[in-house]
Amino acid sequence: MRTKIYLWLLTAWLVFGSGRLPAQQVMLYQQSPVDMYVINPAFAGYDENIHLNLCYLKQYAGITKSPQSYYFNVYSRLGKRPAKVYKQYSLRISQPGKYSTVGKPKASKIIHGTGAFISNDAYGQMKKLNTGLSYSLHYRLNEKNTAAIGLSAGLVNFSFNKDGLIPDIPLDETLQQFINQNYSTSFINLNGGILLYSSKWMISYSAHQILGNQIWLRSESNPYQIQLHHFLSAQYKMSIKQGKLKLNPSLIVRYLKGIDPLVELNTLLYTDRYWGGIAYRLNNSALLMFGIKWNKINVGYSYSLNTNVLFNNTAGSHELLLGMTF
């Protein structure tokens, strides 16, 4: 039955989809609030650390050939200025503290960031591979607030491999022809974003698949439109229990033309070593996540349960995130 669901969705996409894929073109990962670079390239360089993240997401467990995704990224600041060190001399002066600040590097108003990423989304025989590089520029507005812009560019490959596909329902001629051709196509992709942030809050907007490429999966008269995606997010950081706990409520909205916005409300609670949180995607799913931090390593797990029409057909979705900070 669940194999039939997969094949029915594939048939509906090819025959009735009018060039639109029902599955997500741009993935919204469950632990995005922990790694916001996956949404907005402007986050590269937002702090002084080097970040490495590896994530795996298995959606709709229990359905044959259900979607699964992974990504790996690395991002950091560029051109960090080392502090100057001056030798100490034995000469006495009347005001020893007068020159205590001499030689200390002045904080630059402009900070540069860079990053690299690779991701793969697989839905049965359909696959999307995305690779690219990013650059960001951060400008200090004042002592507390910073504005940033970011851009990423890369290559996307869509492919369909018929190997391993054993239909258990009759296929119409259009679907059969598509399956037989083992289709593959690639195109250049651009993403961009802006970011306003301080140590207490952040507001982010990003656009994915800006070029709006067209690709032809069936015929030149019926192109498949790569949809522009919009992401709007906001986060606030609070300290409670005299700083022993940190509470981070956040909001993420994903929008693309012709589909209802996906709105996610999220709350994360941090201690020095552990973190956990809950989230709700309106009319879609409920999420539970937790993780542990050990030295420079962060391991997170999340589980989501569908609250929409897929509720009775899946065992939920699982995501594992492994991160390192230097």
mmCIF file of C-alpha atoms in Angstrom:
data_model
loop_
_atom_site.group_PDB
_atom_site.id
_atom_site.type_symbol
_atom_site.label_atom_id
_atom_site.label_comp_id
_atom_site.label_asym_id
_atom_site.label_seq_id
_atom_site.Cartn_x
_atom_site.Cartn_y
_atom_site.Cartn_z
ATOM 1 C CA MET A 1 0.000 0.000 0.000
ATOM 2 C CA ARG A 2 2.749 2.456 0.924
ATOM 3 C CA THR A 3 4.632 1.648 -2.281
ATOM 4 C CA LYS A 4 1.447 2.522 -4.141
ATOM 5 C CA ILE A 5 1.326 5.870 -2.334
ATOM 6 C CA TYR A 6 4.856 6.641 -3.576
ATOM 7 C CA LEU A 7 4.042 5.665 -7.171
ATOM 8 C CA TRP A 8 0.767 7.579 -7.093
ATOM 9 C CA LEU A 9 2.609 10.750 -6.029
ATOM 10 C CA LEU A 10 5.179 10.247 -8.782
ATOM 11 C CA THR A 11 2.441 9.743 -11.379
ATOM 12 C CA ALA A 12 0.552 12.829 -10.185
ATOM 13 C CA TRP A 13 3.719 14.921 -10.491
ATOM 14 C CA LEU A 14 4.487 13.766 -14.039
ATOM 15 C CA VAL A 15 0.955 13.745 -15.455
ATOM 16 C CA PHE A 16 -0.987 16.381 -13.521
ATOM 17 C CA GLY A 17 1.725 18.459 -11.857
ATOM 18 C CA SER A 18 2.007 21.164 -14.552
ATOM 19 C CA GLY A 19 5.716 21.367 -13.871
ATOM 20 C CA ARG A 20 5.486 21.543 -10.064
ATOM 21 C CA LEU A 21 6.927 18.966 -7.710
ATOM 22 C CA PRO A 22 4.712 18.247 -4.665
ATOM 23 C CA ALA A 23 7.694 17.440 -2.447
ATOM 24 C CA GLN A 24 9.834 20.268 -1.050
ATOM 25 C CA GLN A 25 12.406 21.691 -3.449
ATOM 26 C CA VAL A 26 14.269 23.416 -0.595
ATOM 27 C CA MET A 27 14.377 21.402 2.607
ATOM 28 C CA LEU A 28 13.522 22.962 5.972
ATOM 29 C CA TYR A 29 15.467 20.820 8.418
ATOM 30 C CA GLN A 30 14.051 20.148 11.868
ATOM 31 C CA GLN A 31 17.089 21.520 13.728
ATOM 32 C CA SER A 32 17.503 24.645 11.599
ATOM 33 C CA PRO A 33 17.421 26.910 14.722
ATOM 34 C CA VAL A 34 20.651 25.188 15.826
ATOM 35 C CA ASP A 35 22.373 25.674 12.439
ATOM 36 C CA MET A 36 20.888 28.750 10.756
ATOM 37 C CA TYR A 37 23.559 28.778 8.035
ATOM 38 C CA VAL A 38 21.549 26.068 6.276
ATOM 39 C CA ILE A 39 18.816 28.695 5.750
ATOM 40 C CA ASN A 40 20.794 31.914 5.275
ATOM 41 C CA PRO A 41 24.373 32.278 3.917
ATOM 42 C CA ALA A 42 24.709 35.566 5.836
ATOM 43 C CA PHE A 43 25.247 33.519 9.033
ATOM 44 C CA ALA A 44 28.774 32.609 7.898
ATOM 45 C CA GLY A 45 31.062 34.688 10.126
ATOM 46 C CA TYR A 46 28.466 35.757 12.679
ATOM 47 C CA ASP A 47 30.850 34.643 15.455
ATOM 48 C CA GLU A 48 34.585 33.933 15.771
ATOM 49 C CA ASN A 49 34.295 30.140 15.534
ATOM 50 C CA ILE A 50 34.749 27.627 12.738
ATOM 51 C CA HIS A 51 31.574 25.533 12.416
ATOM 52 C CA LEU A 52 31.243 22.061 10.875
ATOM 53 C CA ASN A 53 27.855 20.332 10.694
ATOM 54 C CA LEU A 54 26.668 16.996 9.351
ATOM 55 C CA CYS A 55 22.926 16.288 9.326
ATOM 56 C CA TYR A 56 20.720 13.375 8.241
ATOM 57 C CA LEU A 57 16.913 13.527 7.936
ATOM 58 C CA LYS A 58 14.596 10.585 7.302
ATOM 59 C CA GLN A 59 11.046 11.713 6.549
ATOM 60 C CA TYR A 60 7.780 9.767 6.787
ATOM 61 C CA ALA A 61 9.269 6.602 8.286
ATOM 62 C CA GLY A 62 7.225 3.552 7.331
ATOM 63 C CA ILE A 63 6.464 4.636 3.766
ATOM 64 C CA THR A 64 8.381 2.785 1.051
ATOM 65 C CA LYS A 65 11.103 4.963 -0.502
ATOM 66 C CA SER A 66 10.184 7.892 1.726
ATOM 67 C CA PRO A 67 12.310 11.070 1.406
ATOM 68 C CA GLN A 68 15.701 11.228 3.055
ATOM 69 C CA SER A 69 18.172 14.103 3.067
ATOM 70 C CA TYR A 70 21.609 14.962 4.341
ATOM 71 C CA TYR A 71 23.909 17.962 4.306
ATOM 72 C CA PHE A 72 27.430 18.874 5.322
ATOM 73 C CA ASN A 73 28.608 22.444 5.759
ATOM 74 C CA VAL A 74 31.559 24.389 7.093
ATOM 75 C CA TYR A 75 31.671 28.146 7.673
ATOM 76 C CA SER A 76 33.708 30.740 9.578
ATOM 77 C CA ARG A 77 35.059 34.273 9.591
ATOM 78 C CA LEU A 78 37.818 35.452 7.293
ATOM 79 C CA GLY A 79 40.843 37.547 8.200
ATOM 80 C CA LYS A 80 40.635 37.377 11.976
ATOM 81 C CA ARG A 81 43.280 39.764 13.345
ATOM 82 C CA PRO A 82 45.526 38.233 16.034
ATOM 83 C CA ALA A 83 46.077 40.306 19.138
ATOM 84 C CA LYS A 84 49.404 42.117 19.228
ATOM 85 C CA VAL A 85 51.754 41.232 22.084
ATOM 86 C CA TYR A 86 54.265 43.761 23.393
ATOM 87 C CA LYS A 87 57.269 42.999 25.558
ATOM 88 C CA GLN A 88 57.276 44.213 29.126
ATOM 89 C CA TYR A 89 60.060 46.608 30.124
ATOM 90 C CA SER A 90 61.416 47.500 33.549
ATOM 91 C CA LEU A 91 61.115 51.263 33.043
ATOM 92 C CA ARG A 92 58.842 52.792 35.699
ATOM 93 C CA ILE A 93 56.263 55.399 34.725
ATOM 94 C CA SER A 94 54.123 57.620 36.933
ATOM 95 C CA GLN A 95 50.802 56.248 35.587
ATOM 96 C CA PRO A 96 51.229 52.486 34.944
ATOM 97 C CA GLY A 97 47.661 52.044 33.644
ATOM 98 C CA LYS A 98 47.878 54.859 31.123
ATOM 99 C CA TYR A 99 49.296 52.675 28.361
ATOM 100 C CA SER A 100 47.424 49.470 29.179
ATOM 101 C CA THR A 101 45.355 49.771 26.008
ATOM 102 C CA VAL A 102 48.235 50.603 23.684
ATOM 103 C CA GLY A 103 48.624 48.025 20.920
ATOM 104 C CA LYS A 104 45.234 46.399 21.384
ATOM 105 C CA PRO A 105 43.581 45.802 18.006
ATOM 106 C CA LYS A 106 40.603 48.009 17.346
ATOM 107 C CA ALA A 107 37.436 46.125 16.455
ATOM 108 C CA SER A 108 36.848 46.391 12.733
ATOM 109 C CA LYS A 109 33.453 47.562 11.532
ATOM 110 C CA ILE A 110 33.590 45.128 8.617
ATOM 111 C CA ILE A 111 33.839 41.353 9.017
ATOM 112 C CA HIS A 112 33.967 38.817 6.197
ATOM 113 C CA GLY A 113 32.670 35.257 6.314
ATOM 114 C CA THR A 114 32.840 32.268 4.025
ATOM 115 C CA GLY A 115 31.403 28.779 3.838
ATOM 116 C CA ALA A 116 30.925 25.637 1.765
ATOM 117 C CA PHE A 117 28.134 23.083 1.661
ATOM 118 C CA ILE A 118 26.862 19.923 0.019
ATOM 119 C CA SER A 119 23.395 18.417 0.356
ATOM 120 C CA ASN A 120 21.474 15.530 -1.144
ATOM 121 C CA ASP A 121 17.709 14.958 -1.171
ATOM 122 C CA ALA A 122 16.455 11.537 -2.260
ATOM 123 C CA TYR A 123 12.838 10.589 -2.854
ATOM 124 C CA GLY A 124 12.898 7.034 -4.125
ATOM 125 C CA GLN A 125 14.522 7.142 -7.555
ATOM 126 C CA MET A 126 14.478 10.967 -7.648
ATOM 127 C CA LYS A 127 17.541 12.767 -6.299
ATOM 128 C CA LYS A 128 18.682 16.365 -5.923
ATOM 129 C CA LEU A 129 22.379 17.089 -5.276
ATOM 130 C CA ASN A 130 23.363 20.634 -4.291
ATOM 131 C CA THR A 131 26.915 21.940 -3.800
ATOM 132 C CA GLY A 132 28.235 25.465 -3.412
ATOM 133 C CA LEU A 133 30.291 28.176 -1.739
ATOM 134 C CA SER A 134 29.162 31.266 0.147
ATOM 135 C CA TYR A 135 30.436 34.710 1.123
ATOM 136 C CA SER A 136 29.078 37.128 3.703
ATOM 137 C CA LEU A 137 29.851 40.684 4.789
ATOM 138 C CA HIS A 138 29.045 41.902 8.312
ATOM 139 C CA TYR A 139 28.966 45.596 9.229
ATOM 140 C CA ARG A 140 28.919 46.748 12.858
ATOM 141 C CA LEU A 141 26.188 49.374 13.166
ATOM 142 C CA ASN A 142 27.205 50.149 16.753
ATOM 143 C CA GLU A 143 28.640 48.375 19.799
ATOM 144 C CA LYS A 144 25.625 46.043 20.072
ATOM 145 C CA ASN A 145 24.085 45.587 16.629
ATOM 146 C CA THR A 146 25.393 44.204 13.333
ATOM 147 C CA ALA A 147 23.941 43.927 9.824
ATOM 148 C CA ALA A 148 25.042 41.285 7.321
ATOM 149 C CA ILE A 149 24.433 40.206 3.750
ATOM 150 C CA GLY A 150 25.322 36.847 2.245
ATOM 151 C CA LEU A 151 25.354 35.119 -1.124
ATOM 152 C CA SER A 152 25.920 31.499 -2.085
ATOM 153 C CA ALA A 153 26.486 30.069 -5.547
ATOM 154 C CA GLY A 154 26.723 26.492 -6.654
ATOM 155 C CA LEU A 155 25.558 23.673 -8.867
ATOM 156 C CA VAL A 156 22.345 21.640 -8.540
ATOM 157 C CA ASN A 157 21.773 18.270 -10.196
ATOM 158 C CA PHE A 158 18.356 16.607 -10.555
ATOM 159 C CA SER A 159 18.360 12.935 -11.523
ATOM 160 C CA PHE A 160 16.041 9.965 -11.848
ATOM 161 C CA ASN A 161 17.431 6.422 -11.738
ATOM 162 C CA LYS A 162 15.103 3.565 -12.592
ATOM 163 C CA ASP A 163 17.356 0.923 -10.966
ATOM 164 C CA GLY A 164 15.558 -0.757 -8.091
ATOM 165 C CA LEU A 165 12.102 0.482 -9.060
ATOM 166 C CA ILE A 166 9.661 -2.425 -9.105
ATOM 167 C CA PRO A 167 6.129 -1.080 -9.686
ATOM 168 C CA ASP A 168 3.276 -3.023 -8.125
ATOM 169 C CA ILE A 169 0.582 -1.041 -9.940
ATOM 170 C CA PRO A 170 -0.026 -0.515 -13.688
ATOM 171 C CA LEU A 171 1.861 2.499 -15.112
ATOM 172 C CA ASP A 172 0.539 4.811 -17.809
ATOM 173 C CA GLU A 173 2.585 5.536 -20.939
ATOM 174 C CA THR A 174 3.919 8.935 -19.726
ATOM 175 C CA LEU A 175 5.281 7.518 -16.488
ATOM 176 C CA GLN A 176 6.741 4.461 -18.198
ATOM 177 C CA GLN A 177 8.593 6.602 -20.763
ATOM 178 C CA PHE A 178 10.010 8.821 -18.041
ATOM 179 C CA ILE A 179 11.189 5.851 -15.972
ATOM 180 C CA ASN A 180 13.004 4.333 -18.947
ATOM 181 C CA GLN A 181 15.168 7.384 -19.713
ATOM 182 C CA ASN A 182 17.218 7.629 -16.459
ATOM 183 C CA TYR A 183 17.008 11.424 -16.602
ATOM 184 C CA SER A 184 19.671 13.831 -15.250
ATOM 185 C CA THR A 185 20.127 17.599 -15.561
ATOM 186 C CA SER A 186 22.196 20.296 -13.828
ATOM 187 C CA PHE A 187 21.983 24.065 -13.430
ATOM 188 C CA ILE A 188 23.636 26.956 -11.575
ATOM 189 C CA ASN A 189 21.929 28.051 -8.367
ATOM 190 C CA LEU A 190 22.063 31.285 -6.337
ATOM 191 C CA ASN A 191 20.841 31.954 -2.787
ATOM 192 C CA GLY A 192 21.004 35.245 -0.903
ATOM 193 C CA GLY A 193 20.162 36.607 2.516
ATOM 194 C CA ILE A 194 20.267 39.533 4.919
ATOM 195 C CA LEU A 195 20.680 39.429 8.682
ATOM 196 C CA LEU A 196 20.333 41.843 11.592
ATOM 197 C CA TYR A 197 21.615 40.597 14.940
ATOM 198 C CA SER A 198 23.000 41.327 18.375
ATOM 199 C CA SER A 199 23.951 39.145 21.332
ATOM 200 C CA LYS A 200 20.247 39.056 22.331
ATOM 201 C CA TRP A 201 18.272 38.723 19.085
ATOM 202 C CA MET A 202 18.385 38.192 15.349
ATOM 203 C CA ILE A 203 16.111 38.790 12.332
ATOM 204 C CA SER A 204 16.847 36.974 9.081
ATOM 205 C CA TYR A 205 15.502 36.900 5.531
ATOM 206 C CA SER A 206 16.803 34.716 2.726
ATOM 207 C CA ALA A 207 15.787 33.718 -0.792
ATOM 208 C CA HIS A 208 16.694 30.364 -2.326
ATOM 209 C CA GLN A 209 16.810 29.408 -6.006
ATOM 210 C CA ILE A 210 16.837 33.052 -7.080
ATOM 211 C CA LEU A 211 17.474 32.342 -10.766
ATOM 212 C CA GLY A 212 14.194 30.450 -11.183
ATOM 213 C CA ASN A 213 15.681 28.016 -13.694
ATOM 214 C CA GLN A 214 13.537 25.916 -15.990
ATOM 215 C CA ILE A 215 14.358 22.282 -16.678
ATOM 216 C CA TRP A 216 12.672 19.774 -18.951
ATOM 217 C CA LEU A 217 11.904 16.381 -17.483
ATOM 218 C CA ARG A 218 9.287 15.250 -19.999
ATOM 219 C CA SER A 219 9.248 17.455 -23.099
ATOM 220 C CA GLU A 220 10.393 20.905 -24.199
ATOM 221 C CA SER A 221 6.779 22.069 -24.257
ATOM 222 C CA ASN A 222 6.243 21.393 -20.544
ATOM 223 C CA PRO A 223 9.172 22.731 -18.471
ATOM 224 C CA TYR A 224 9.589 22.173 -14.750
ATOM 225 C CA GLN A 225 9.920 25.524 -12.955
ATOM 226 C CA ILE A 226 12.456 25.751 -10.132
ATOM 227 C CA GLN A 227 10.553 27.709 -7.506
ATOM 228 C CA LEU A 228 11.860 30.729 -5.601
ATOM 229 C CA HIS A 229 11.693 30.074 -1.842
ATOM 230 C CA HIS A 230 11.501 32.763 0.850
ATOM 231 C CA PHE A 231 12.620 32.198 4.456
ATOM 232 C CA LEU A 232 11.876 34.680 7.236
ATOM 233 C CA SER A 233 13.087 33.960 10.759
ATOM 234 C CA ALA A 234 13.500 35.673 14.111
ATOM 235 C CA GLN A 235 15.061 34.568 17.384
ATOM 236 C CA TYR A 236 15.421 36.003 20.871
ATOM 237 C CA LYS A 237 17.874 34.872 23.568
ATOM 238 C CA MET A 238 17.030 35.065 27.263
ATOM 239 C CA SER A 239 18.984 34.099 30.389
ATOM 240 C CA ILE A 240 17.153 32.632 33.371
ATOM 241 C CA LYS A 241 18.180 31.137 36.705
ATOM 242 C CA GLN A 242 20.978 33.721 37.023
ATOM 243 C CA GLY A 243 22.399 32.753 33.660
ATOM 244 C CA LYS A 244 22.452 29.003 34.309
ATOM 245 C CA LEU A 245 19.763 28.443 31.674
ATOM 246 C CA LYS A 246 19.263 30.074 28.286
ATOM 247 C CA LEU A 247 15.877 30.186 26.570
ATOM 248 C CA ASN A 248 15.700 30.818 22.817
ATOM 249 C CA PRO A 249 12.219 31.201 21.313
ATOM 250 C CA SER A 250 12.211 31.502 17.521
ATOM 251 C CA LEU A 251 10.003 31.730 14.450
ATOM 252 C CA ILE A 252 10.689 30.415 10.938
ATOM 253 C CA VAL A 253 8.405 30.971 7.935
ATOM 254 C CA ARG A 254 8.974 29.327 4.559
ATOM 255 C CA TYR A 255 6.970 30.579 1.583
ATOM 256 C CA LEU A 256 6.801 29.741 -2.107
ATOM 257 C CA LYS A 257 4.210 30.876 -4.611
ATOM 258 C CA GLY A 258 1.067 28.792 -4.838
ATOM 259 C CA ILE A 259 1.562 26.898 -1.554
ATOM 260 C CA ASP A 260 0.438 27.871 1.943
ATOM 261 C CA PRO A 261 3.333 29.213 4.064
ATOM 262 C CA LEU A 262 4.975 26.758 6.439
ATOM 263 C CA VAL A 263 5.117 28.453 9.851
ATOM 264 C CA GLU A 264 7.298 26.956 12.590
ATOM 265 C CA LEU A 265 7.201 28.084 16.231
ATOM 266 C CA ASN A 266 10.227 26.887 18.153
ATOM 267 C CA THR A 267 11.588 27.070 21.704
ATOM 268 C CA LEU A 268 15.007 25.784 22.783
ATOM 269 C CA LEU A 269 16.370 25.555 26.329
ATOM 270 C CA TYR A 270 20.136 25.368 26.913
ATOM 271 C CA THR A 271 22.363 24.465 29.848
ATOM 272 C CA ASP A 272 26.152 24.332 29.736
ATOM 273 C CA ARG A 273 26.014 20.737 28.508
ATOM 274 C CA TYR A 274 22.487 19.808 27.467
ATOM 275 C CA TRP A 275 19.797 21.351 25.324
ATOM 276 C CA GLY A 276 16.267 20.488 24.307
ATOM 277 C CA GLY A 277 13.256 22.013 22.669
ATOM 278 C CA ILE A 278 9.842 21.708 21.115
ATOM 279 C CA ALA A 279 8.423 23.086 17.886
ATOM 280 C CA TYR A 280 5.149 23.151 16.021
ATOM 281 C CA ARG A 281 4.664 23.586 12.289
ATOM 282 C CA LEU A 282 1.151 24.907 11.787
ATOM 283 C CA ASN A 283 -1.151 22.333 10.167
ATOM 284 C CA ASN A 284 1.857 20.126 9.481
ATOM 285 C CA SER A 285 3.734 18.510 12.364
ATOM 286 C CA ALA A 286 4.911 18.668 15.981
ATOM 287 C CA LEU A 287 8.610 18.317 16.825
ATOM 288 C CA LEU A 288 10.652 17.265 19.837
ATOM 289 C CA MET A 289 14.438 17.698 19.933
ATOM 290 C CA PHE A 290 17.298 17.333 22.383
ATOM 291 C CA GLY A 291 21.075 17.252 22.344
ATOM 292 C CA ILE A 292 24.312 17.181 24.289
ATOM 293 C CA LYS A 293 27.418 19.355 24.065
ATOM 294 C CA TRP A 294 30.759 17.817 24.944
ATOM 295 C CA ASN A 295 33.863 19.965 24.593
ATOM 296 C CA LYS A 296 33.673 21.172 20.973
ATOM 297 C CA ILE A 297 31.151 18.552 19.819
ATOM 298 C CA ASN A 298 27.371 18.937 19.651
ATOM 299 C CA VAL A 299 25.070 15.972 18.971
ATOM 300 C CA GLY A 300 21.358 16.578 18.414
ATOM 301 C CA TYR A 301 18.346 14.394 17.649
ATOM 302 C CA SER A 302 14.833 15.418 16.683
ATOM 303 C CA TYR A 303 11.572 13.602 16.013
ATOM 304 C CA SER A 304 8.515 14.985 14.286
ATOM 305 C CA LEU A 305 5.011 13.553 14.091
ATOM 306 C CA ASN A 306 2.738 14.614 11.267
ATOM 307 C CA THR A 307 -0.537 16.298 12.187
ATOM 308 C CA ASN A 308 -1.796 16.513 8.590
ATOM 309 C CA VAL A 309 -3.291 13.936 6.200
ATOM 310 C CA LEU A 310 -0.166 11.739 6.465
ATOM 311 C CA PHE A 311 -0.761 11.124 10.191
ATOM 312 C CA ASN A 312 -2.143 7.588 9.767
ATOM 313 C CA ASN A 313 0.384 6.495 7.130
ATOM 314 C CA THR A 314 3.754 7.336 8.695
ATOM 315 C CA ALA A 315 5.733 6.689 11.856
ATOM 316 C CA GLY A 316 7.093 10.231 11.923
ATOM 317 C CA SER A 317 10.413 11.717 10.818
ATOM 318 C CA HIS A 318 13.861 11.424 12.411
ATOM 319 C CA GLU A 319 16.826 13.786 12.187
ATOM 320 C CA LEU A 320 20.361 13.473 13.544
ATOM 321 C CA LEU A 321 22.768 16.435 13.691
ATOM 322 C CA LEU A 322 26.486 16.244 14.472
ATOM 323 C CA GLY A 323 28.324 19.529 14.876
ATOM 324 C CA MET A 324 31.834 20.673 15.796
ATOM 325 C CA THR A 325 33.006 24.158 16.764
ATOM 326 C CA PHE A 326 36.621 25.337 16.850
#
